[in-house]
PDB file of C-alpha atoms in Angstrom:
ATOM      1  CA  MET A 482     -86.950 -49.077  -8.991  1.00  0.00           C
ATOM      2  CA  THR A 483     -84.997 -49.161 -12.243  1.00  0.00           C
ATOM      3  CA  THR A 484     -81.969 -51.289 -12.960  1.00  0.00           C
ATOM      4  CA  ALA A 485     -78.621 -49.907 -11.842  1.00  0.00           C
ATOM      5  CA  ASN A 486     -76.123 -49.794 -14.710  1.00  0.00           C
ATOM      6  CA  THR A 487     -73.186 -48.206 -12.917  1.00  0.00           C
ATOM      7  CA  LYS A 488     -70.747 -50.578 -14.588  1.00  0.00           C
ATOM      8  CA  ASN A 489     -72.111 -49.824 -18.056  1.00  0.00           C
ATOM      9  CA  TYR A 490     -71.870 -46.117 -17.307  1.00  0.00           C
ATOM     10  CA  TYR A 491     -68.124 -46.095 -16.790  1.00  0.00           C
ATOM     11  CA  GLU A 492     -67.434 -48.783 -19.391  1.00  0.00           C
ATOM     12  CA  SER A 493     -69.009 -46.482 -21.972  1.00  0.00           C
ATOM     13  CA  ILE A 494     -66.171 -43.982 -21.448  1.00  0.00           C
ATOM     14  CA  ASP A 495     -64.013 -44.022 -24.594  1.00  0.00           C
ATOM     15  CA  ASN A 496     -60.386 -45.066 -24.146  1.00  0.00           C
ATOM     16  CA  PHE A 497     -59.164 -41.900 -25.870  1.00  0.00           C
ATOM     17  CA  ARG A 498     -60.427 -39.869 -22.894  1.00  0.00           C
ATOM     18  CA  CYS A 499     -58.135 -41.661 -20.448  1.00  0.00           C
ATOM     19  CA  ASN A 500     -55.369 -39.087 -20.458  1.00  0.00           C
ATOM     20  CA  GLU A 501     -54.212 -36.140 -18.379  1.00  0.00           C
ATOM     21  CA  TYR A 502     -55.528 -33.511 -20.786  1.00  0.00           C
ATOM     22  CA  GLU A 503     -59.078 -34.871 -20.725  1.00  0.00           C
ATOM     23  CA  PHE A 504     -59.064 -35.243 -16.948  1.00  0.00           C
ATOM     24  CA  LYS A 505     -57.745 -31.709 -16.414  1.00  0.00           C
ATOM     25  CA  LYS A 506     -60.285 -30.233 -18.827  1.00  0.00           C
ATOM     26  CA  THR A 507     -63.247 -31.984 -17.222  1.00  0.00           C
ATOM     27  CA  ALA A 508     -62.027 -31.268 -13.682  1.00  0.00           C
ATOM     28  CA  MET A 509     -61.717 -27.557 -14.514  1.00  0.00           C
ATOM     29  CA  GLU A 510     -65.232 -27.535 -15.994  1.00  0.00           C
ATOM     30  CA  PHE A 511     -66.542 -29.138 -12.810  1.00  0.00           C
ATOM     31  CA  CYS A 512     -64.803 -26.521 -10.663  1.00  0.00           C
ATOM     32  CA  GLU A 513     -66.344 -23.749 -12.757  1.00  0.00           C
ATOM     33  CA  ALA A 514     -69.791 -25.241 -12.143  1.00  0.00           C
ATOM     34  CA  LEU A 515     -69.046 -25.467  -8.403  1.00  0.00           C
ATOM     35  CA  LYS A 516     -68.067 -21.796  -8.463  1.00  0.00           C
ATOM     36  CA  VAL A 517     -71.562 -20.893  -9.719  1.00  0.00           C
ATOM     37  CA  VAL A 518     -73.069 -22.275  -6.483  1.00  0.00           C
ATOM     38  CA  GLY A 519     -70.460 -20.555  -4.323  1.00  0.00           C
ATOM     39  CA  ILE A 520     -67.921 -23.355  -3.860  1.00  0.00           C
ATOM     40  CA  HIS A 521     -64.278 -22.713  -4.735  1.00  0.00           C
ATOM     41  CA  THR A 522     -62.277 -25.897  -5.324  1.00  0.00           C
ATOM     42  CA  LEU A 523     -58.996 -26.416  -7.161  1.00  0.00           C
ATOM     43  CA  PRO A 524     -59.081 -29.025  -9.940  1.00  0.00           C
ATOM     44  CA  PHE A 525     -55.474 -30.137  -9.268  1.00  0.00           C
ATOM     45  CA  HIS A 526     -52.096 -28.886  -8.107  1.00  0.00           C
ATOM     46  CA  SER A 527     -50.154 -27.658 -11.122  1.00  0.00           C
ATOM     47  CA  SER A 528     -46.812 -28.435  -9.485  1.00  0.00           C
ATOM     48  CA  TYR A 529     -47.665 -32.018  -8.468  1.00  0.00           C
ATOM     49  CA  ASP A 530     -47.874 -35.222 -10.461  1.00  0.00           C
ATOM     50  CA  LEU A 531     -51.521 -36.106 -10.988  1.00  0.00           C
ATOM     51  CA  HIS A 532     -52.982 -38.926  -8.907  1.00  0.00           C
ATOM     52  CA  PHE A 533     -55.121 -39.601 -11.988  1.00  0.00           C
ATOM     53  CA  SER A 534     -52.080 -40.633 -14.015  1.00  0.00           C
ATOM     54  CA  LYS A 535     -51.178 -43.323 -11.501  1.00  0.00           C
ATOM     55  CA  ARG A 536     -54.500 -45.133 -11.808  1.00  0.00           C
ATOM     56  CA  SER A 537     -55.340 -48.020 -14.136  1.00  0.00           C
ATOM     57  CA  LYS A 538     -57.346 -47.350 -17.280  1.00  0.00           C
ATOM     58  CA  LYS A 539     -60.382 -48.983 -15.638  1.00  0.00           C
ATOM     59  CA  ASP A 540     -60.085 -46.647 -12.658  1.00  0.00           C
ATOM     60  CA  GLN A 541     -59.539 -43.658 -14.940  1.00  0.00           C
ATOM     61  CA  LYS A 542     -62.834 -44.481 -16.648  1.00  0.00           C
ATOM     62  CA  LYS A 543     -64.575 -44.565 -13.269  1.00  0.00           C
ATOM     63  CA  ILE A 544     -63.046 -41.210 -12.358  1.00  0.00           C
ATOM     64  CA  LEU A 545     -64.139 -39.626 -15.632  1.00  0.00           C
ATOM     65  CA  ALA A 546     -67.603 -41.132 -15.188  1.00  0.00           C
ATOM     66  CA  TYR A 547     -67.751 -39.533 -11.722  1.00  0.00           C
ATOM     67  CA  LEU A 548     -66.903 -36.157 -13.232  1.00  0.00           C
ATOM     68  CA  ASP A 549     -69.370 -36.576 -16.090  1.00  0.00           C
ATOM     69  CA  ILE A 550     -72.199 -37.439 -13.686  1.00  0.00           C
ATOM     70  CA  SER A 551     -71.368 -34.684 -11.214  1.00  0.00           C
ATOM     71  CA  LEU A 552     -70.909 -32.007 -13.866  1.00  0.00           C
ATOM     72  CA  SER A 553     -74.102 -32.966 -15.692  1.00  0.00           C
ATOM     73  CA  VAL A 554     -76.234 -33.114 -12.530  1.00  0.00           C
ATOM     74  CA  LEU A 555     -74.882 -29.834 -11.178  1.00  0.00           C
ATOM     75  CA  ASN A 556     -75.422 -28.027 -14.483  1.00  0.00           C
ATOM     76  CA  GLU A 557     -78.976 -29.394 -14.687  1.00  0.00           C
ATOM     77  CA  CYS A 558     -79.724 -28.043 -11.214  1.00  0.00           C
ATOM     78  CA  ILE A 559     -78.261 -24.651 -12.123  1.00  0.00           C
ATOM     79  CA  MET A 560     -80.155 -24.409 -15.426  1.00  0.00           C
ATOM     80  CA  SER A 561     -83.481 -25.486 -13.881  1.00  0.00           C
ATOM     81  CA  GLY A 562     -83.133 -23.214 -10.875  1.00  0.00           C
ATOM     82  CA  GLU A 563     -83.207 -26.154  -8.449  1.00  0.00           C
ATOM     83  CA  ASP A 564     -81.311 -26.039  -5.174  1.00  0.00           C
ATOM     84  CA  ALA A 565     -78.189 -28.146  -5.736  1.00  0.00           C
ATOM     85  CA  PHE A 566     -77.754 -28.374  -1.961  1.00  0.00           C
ATOM     86  CA  ASP A 567     -81.071 -30.239  -1.673  1.00  0.00           C
ATOM     87  CA  ASN A 568     -79.795 -33.785  -1.322  1.00  0.00           C
ATOM     88  CA  ARG A 569     -83.040 -35.398  -2.442  1.00  0.00           C
ATOM     89  CA  VAL A 570     -83.149 -33.368  -5.661  1.00  0.00           C
ATOM     90  CA  LEU A 571     -79.479 -33.976  -6.333  1.00  0.00           C
ATOM     91  CA  LEU A 572     -79.591 -37.722  -5.657  1.00  0.00           C
ATOM     92  CA  TRP A 573     -82.654 -38.390  -7.778  1.00  0.00           C
ATOM     93  CA  ARG A 574     -80.868 -36.742 -10.688  1.00  0.00           C
ATOM     94  CA  VAL A 575     -77.845 -38.962 -10.034  1.00  0.00           C
ATOM     95  CA  PHE A 576     -79.974 -42.112  -9.907  1.00  0.00           C
ATOM     96  CA  LYS A 577     -81.629 -41.105 -13.151  1.00  0.00           C
ATOM     97  CA  LYS A 578     -78.173 -40.923 -14.745  1.00  0.00           C
ATOM     98  CA  ILE A 579     -76.967 -44.300 -13.502  1.00  0.00           C
ATOM     99  CA  GLY A 580     -80.373 -45.945 -13.815  1.00  0.00           C
ATOM    100  CA  GLY A 581     -80.851 -46.965 -10.185  1.00  0.00           C
ATOM    101  CA  ALA A 582     -82.162 -45.916  -6.801  1.00  0.00           C
ATOM    102  CA  PRO A 583     -81.389 -46.678  -3.165  1.00  0.00           C
ATOM    103  CA  GLN A 584     -83.602 -48.466  -0.688  1.00  0.00           C
ATOM    104  CA  ASP A 585     -86.811 -46.469  -0.229  1.00  0.00           C
ATOM    105  CA  ASP A 586     -86.242 -45.850   3.466  1.00  0.00           C
ATOM    106  CA  LEU A 587     -82.959 -44.008   2.914  1.00  0.00           C
ATOM    107  CA  PHE A 588     -84.613 -40.790   1.745  1.00  0.00           C
ATOM    108  CA  ASP A 589     -86.423 -40.507   5.058  1.00  0.00           C
ATOM    109  CA  LYS A 590     -83.024 -40.527   6.768  1.00  0.00           C
ATOM    110  CA  ILE A 591     -81.147 -37.975   4.623  1.00  0.00           C
ATOM    111  CA  GLY A 592     -80.936 -34.337   5.674  1.00  0.00           C
ATOM    112  CA  ASP A 593     -79.746 -31.478   3.496  1.00  0.00           C
ATOM    113  CA  ASP A 594     -76.722 -30.924   5.739  1.00  0.00           C
ATOM    114  CA  ASP A 595     -75.599 -34.560   5.495  1.00  0.00           C
ATOM    115  CA  LEU A 596     -72.473 -35.591   3.668  1.00  0.00           C
ATOM    116  CA  VAL A 597     -73.630 -38.141   1.087  1.00  0.00           C
ATOM    117  CA  GLU A 598     -71.143 -40.350  -0.750  1.00  0.00           C
ATOM    118  CA  ILE A 599     -71.719 -43.126  -3.287  1.00  0.00           C
ATOM    119  CA  TYR A 600     -69.007 -45.719  -3.852  1.00  0.00           C
ATOM    120  CA  PHE A 601     -68.465 -48.691  -6.086  1.00  0.00           C
ATOM    121  CA  PRO A 602     -67.992 -51.886  -4.019  1.00  0.00           C
ATOM    122  CA  ASP A 603     -64.209 -51.607  -4.613  1.00  0.00           C
ATOM    123  CA  HIS A 604     -64.160 -48.259  -2.692  1.00  0.00           C
ATOM    124  CA  THR A 605     -63.830 -46.142  -5.858  1.00  0.00           C
ATOM    125  CA  PRO A 606     -66.001 -43.013  -5.486  1.00  0.00           C
ATOM    126  CA  LEU A 607     -68.987 -42.697  -7.820  1.00  0.00           C
ATOM    127  CA  PHE A 608     -70.519 -39.466  -6.478  1.00  0.00           C
ATOM    128  CA  ARG A 609     -70.347 -37.015  -3.566  1.00  0.00           C
ATOM    129  CA  ASN A 610     -72.764 -34.230  -2.758  1.00  0.00           C
ATOM    130  CA  LEU A 611     -71.854 -30.551  -2.525  1.00  0.00           C
ATOM    131  CA  LYS A 612     -71.175 -30.610   1.221  1.00  0.00           C
ATOM    132  CA  PHE A 613     -67.991 -32.540   0.505  1.00  0.00           C
ATOM    133  CA  TYR A 614     -66.574 -29.775  -1.687  1.00  0.00           C
ATOM    134  CA  ARG A 615     -67.872 -27.004   0.557  1.00  0.00           C
ATOM    135  CA  GLU A 616     -66.274 -28.392   3.729  1.00  0.00           C
ATOM    136  CA  PHE A 617     -63.030 -30.053   2.682  1.00  0.00           C
ATOM    137  CA  SER A 618     -59.954 -28.615   0.936  1.00  0.00           C
ATOM    138  CA  TYR A 619     -59.120 -31.485  -1.417  1.00  0.00           C
ATOM    139  CA  THR A 620     -58.456 -30.787  -5.044  1.00  0.00           C
ATOM    140  CA  VAL A 621     -60.635 -32.740  -7.469  1.00  0.00           C
ATOM    141  CA  ASP A 622     -57.593 -34.869  -8.323  1.00  0.00           C
ATOM    142  CA  GLU A 623     -56.950 -35.689  -4.653  1.00  0.00           C
ATOM    143  CA  ALA A 624     -60.595 -36.439  -3.905  1.00  0.00           C
ATOM    144  CA  LEU A 625     -61.456 -38.581  -6.926  1.00  0.00           C
ATOM    145  CA  CYS A 626     -58.266 -40.480  -7.608  1.00  0.00           C
ATOM    146  CA  GLN A 627     -57.725 -42.103  -4.198  1.00  0.00           C
ATOM    147  CA  THR A 628     -59.775 -44.462  -2.049  1.00  0.00           C
ATOM    148  CA  TRP A 629     -61.370 -43.076   1.130  1.00  0.00           C
ATOM    149  CA  TYR A 630     -58.695 -44.677   3.307  1.00  0.00           C
ATOM    150  CA  GLN A 631     -55.886 -43.188   1.186  1.00  0.00           C
ATOM    151  CA  PHE A 632     -56.888 -39.531   1.182  1.00  0.00           C
ATOM    152  CA  CYS A 633     -57.926 -39.298   4.836  1.00  0.00           C
ATOM    153  CA  ARG A 634     -56.459 -40.345   8.166  1.00  0.00           C
ATOM    154  CA  ARG A 635     -58.427 -41.942  10.993  1.00  0.00           C
ATOM    155  CA  ASP A 636     -57.463 -43.709  14.163  1.00  0.00           C
ATOM    156  CA  LEU A 637     -56.381 -47.204  13.112  1.00  0.00           C
ATOM    157  CA  VAL A 638     -58.968 -48.890  15.317  1.00  0.00           C
ATOM    158  CA  VAL A 639     -61.723 -46.743  13.789  1.00  0.00           C
ATOM    159  CA  THR A 640     -60.474 -47.530  10.264  1.00  0.00           C
ATOM    160  CA  LEU A 641     -60.550 -51.263  10.950  1.00  0.00           C
ATOM    161  CA  LYS A 642     -64.019 -51.053  12.490  1.00  0.00           C
ATOM    162  CA  THR A 643     -65.234 -49.058   9.487  1.00  0.00           C
ATOM    163  CA  MET A 644     -63.848 -51.613   7.037  1.00  0.00           C
ATOM    164  CA  ARG A 645     -65.308 -54.522   9.009  1.00  0.00           C
ATOM    165  CA  PHE A 646     -68.731 -52.910   9.182  1.00  0.00           C
ATOM    166  CA  ALA A 647     -68.693 -52.138   5.442  1.00  0.00           C
ATOM    167  CA  LEU A 648     -67.641 -55.692   4.564  1.00  0.00           C
ATOM    168  CA  ASN A 649     -70.411 -57.160   6.716  1.00  0.00           C
ATOM    169  CA  PHE A 650     -72.896 -54.789   5.127  1.00  0.00           C
ATOM    170  CA  MET A 651     -71.880 -55.953   1.651  1.00  0.00           C
ATOM    171  CA  LYS A 652     -72.789 -59.532   2.643  1.00  0.00           C
ATOM    172  CA  ASP A 653     -76.342 -58.457   3.493  1.00  0.00           C
ATOM    173  CA  SER A 654     -77.051 -55.120   1.826  1.00  0.00           C
ATOM    174  CA  ARG A 655     -80.783 -55.386   1.168  1.00  0.00           C
ATOM    175  CA  HIS A 656     -81.712 -52.965   3.921  1.00  0.00           C
ATOM    176  CA  THR A 657     -80.410 -49.578   4.989  1.00  0.00           C
ATOM    177  CA  LYS A 658     -78.324 -49.973   8.137  1.00  0.00           C
ATOM    178  CA  ALA A 659     -77.189 -47.503  10.765  1.00  0.00           C
ATOM    179  CA  TRP A 660     -73.437 -47.247  11.228  1.00  0.00           C
ATOM    180  CA  THR A 661     -72.264 -48.472  14.624  1.00  0.00           C
ATOM    181  CA  ILE A 662     -68.930 -46.618  14.499  1.00  0.00           C
ATOM    182  CA  PRO A 663     -68.537 -44.032  17.298  1.00  0.00           C
ATOM    183  CA  PRO A 664     -67.954 -40.342  16.435  1.00  0.00           C
ATOM    184  CA  HIS A 665     -64.333 -39.775  15.485  1.00  0.00           C
ATOM    185  CA  TYR A 666     -61.884 -37.356  13.896  1.00  0.00           C
ATOM    186  CA  VAL A 667     -60.980 -37.552  10.212  1.00  0.00           C
ATOM    187  CA  ASP A 668     -57.865 -35.727   9.003  1.00  0.00           C
ATOM    188  CA  GLU A 669     -57.207 -34.706   5.429  1.00  0.00           C
ATOM    189  CA  ARG A 670     -54.029 -36.314   4.168  1.00  0.00           C
ATOM    190  CA  GLY A 671     -51.600 -34.412   1.937  1.00  0.00           C
ATOM    191  CA  THR A 672     -53.710 -31.278   1.432  1.00  0.00           C
ATOM    192  CA  ALA A 673     -52.599 -27.692   1.949  1.00  0.00           C
ATOM    193  CA  MET A 674     -55.000 -27.144   4.866  1.00  0.00           C
ATOM    194  CA  GLU A 675     -55.047 -30.663   6.366  1.00  0.00           C
ATOM    195  CA  TYR A 676     -58.454 -29.980   7.867  1.00  0.00           C
ATOM    196  CA  ARG A 677     -59.660 -32.064  10.795  1.00  0.00           C
ATOM    197  CA  ALA A 678     -63.346 -33.016  10.823  1.00  0.00           C
ATOM    198  CA  LEU A 679     -65.548 -34.559  13.473  1.00  0.00           C
ATOM    199  CA  MET A 680     -67.466 -37.318  11.698  1.00  0.00           C
ATOM    200  CA  ILE A 681     -70.635 -39.025  12.855  1.00  0.00           C
ATOM    201  CA  GLN A 682     -71.405 -41.817  10.414  1.00  0.00           C
ATOM    202  CA  LYS A 683     -75.133 -42.317   9.987  1.00  0.00           C
ATOM    203  CA  TYR A 684     -76.359 -44.839   7.398  1.00  0.00           C
ATOM    204  CA  LEU A 685     -75.286 -47.272   4.679  1.00  0.00           C
ATOM    205  CA  SER A 686     -77.600 -48.285   1.840  1.00  0.00           C
ATOM    206  CA  GLY A 687     -77.086 -50.337  -1.305  1.00  0.00           C
ATOM    207  CA  ILE A 688     -77.955 -50.050  -4.995  1.00  0.00           C
ATOM    208  CA  HIS A 689     -78.630 -53.452  -6.588  1.00  0.00           C
ATOM    209  CA  SER A 690     -79.186 -54.970  -9.998  1.00  0.00           C
ATOM    210  CA  GLY A 691     -79.928 -58.620 -10.739  1.00  0.00           C
ATOM    211  CA  GLY A 692     -79.319 -59.530  -7.120  1.00  0.00           C
ATOM    212  CA  GLU A 693     -75.842 -57.969  -7.211  1.00  0.00           C
ATOM    213  CA  LEU A 694     -74.631 -55.010  -5.170  1.00  0.00           C
ATOM    214  CA  LYS A 695     -73.643 -52.270  -7.640  1.00  0.00           C
ATOM    215  CA  ALA A 696     -72.915 -49.312  -5.377  1.00  0.00           C
ATOM    216  CA  ILE A 697     -72.978 -48.253  -1.728  1.00  0.00           C
ATOM    217  CA  ILE A 698     -74.393 -45.018  -0.322  1.00  0.00           C
ATOM    218  CA  SER A 699     -72.959 -43.652   2.916  1.00  0.00           C
ATOM    219  CA  THR A 700     -74.334 -40.692   4.863  1.00  0.00           C
ATOM    220  CA  SER A 701     -72.671 -38.868   7.721  1.00  0.00           C
ATOM    221  CA  ASP A 702     -72.643 -35.671   9.737  1.00  0.00           C
ATOM    222  CA  VAL A 703     -69.325 -33.839   9.254  1.00  0.00           C
ATOM    223  CA  THR A 704     -68.080 -30.666  10.963  1.00  0.00           C
ATOM    224  CA  ILE A 705     -64.655 -29.094  10.369  1.00  0.00           C
ATOM    225  CA  VAL A 706     -63.127 -28.553  13.813  1.00  0.00           C
ATOM    226  CA  GLY A 707     -59.397 -28.110  13.203  1.00  0.00           C
ATOM    227  CA  ALA A 708     -56.406 -28.106  10.890  1.00  0.00           C
ATOM    228  CA  LYS A 709     -52.922 -29.624  10.800  1.00  0.00           C
ATOM    229  CA  ARG A 710     -54.189 -32.433  13.089  1.00  0.00           C
ATOM    230  CA  LYS A 711     -55.092 -29.913  15.802  1.00  0.00           C
ATOM    231  CA  LEU A 712     -58.397 -28.477  16.954  1.00  0.00           C
ATOM    232  CA  PHE A 713     -59.110 -24.816  16.290  1.00  0.00           C
TER     233      PHE A 713
END
């Protein structure tokens, strides 16, 4: 296992890129790459203020790093003829970019239909697989520039249990652990469709460097079952 340099990756983003123009340009390039594999996602709402502009420069660097990683990995898959929906192929390319890998046992637990998300320990997203963009209706700006508990709505009890489980995991993150949160509904917040998904959270795994937790991988089974907080 190589050393995870997630922090170095986003700190290498030049300050001059932390502006609306650069974010919009990169988000549009990412959406064009998604279109090649059959996924149609809006980069942002032209009539809304960008969530990106409200974030700190440090967070903006993380967001741009997310886009750089995702765009590069997706384009590599397209150019090489690899299946970008193959989570193992996609994730190994991601880990090659950031210089790290998850616990070995995680790959035995990941299916191609799983939603896979990688977060920094402060809840800032580092990467999501293609299922996220195929299933949900978030714009890139909505998805990348908010924490998971800002852009989606869960039952309060479920949210608190999720936070508690994640915090306990971060205290002892050397082994992949199965989520103990019961299946629950997740509602998009502030989107045009406000999709409702049934979520079954599966596993958490950590990426470490020098004994420090650098990133967290979460897998889940997600099915869109409704909209506007109602079932279809």
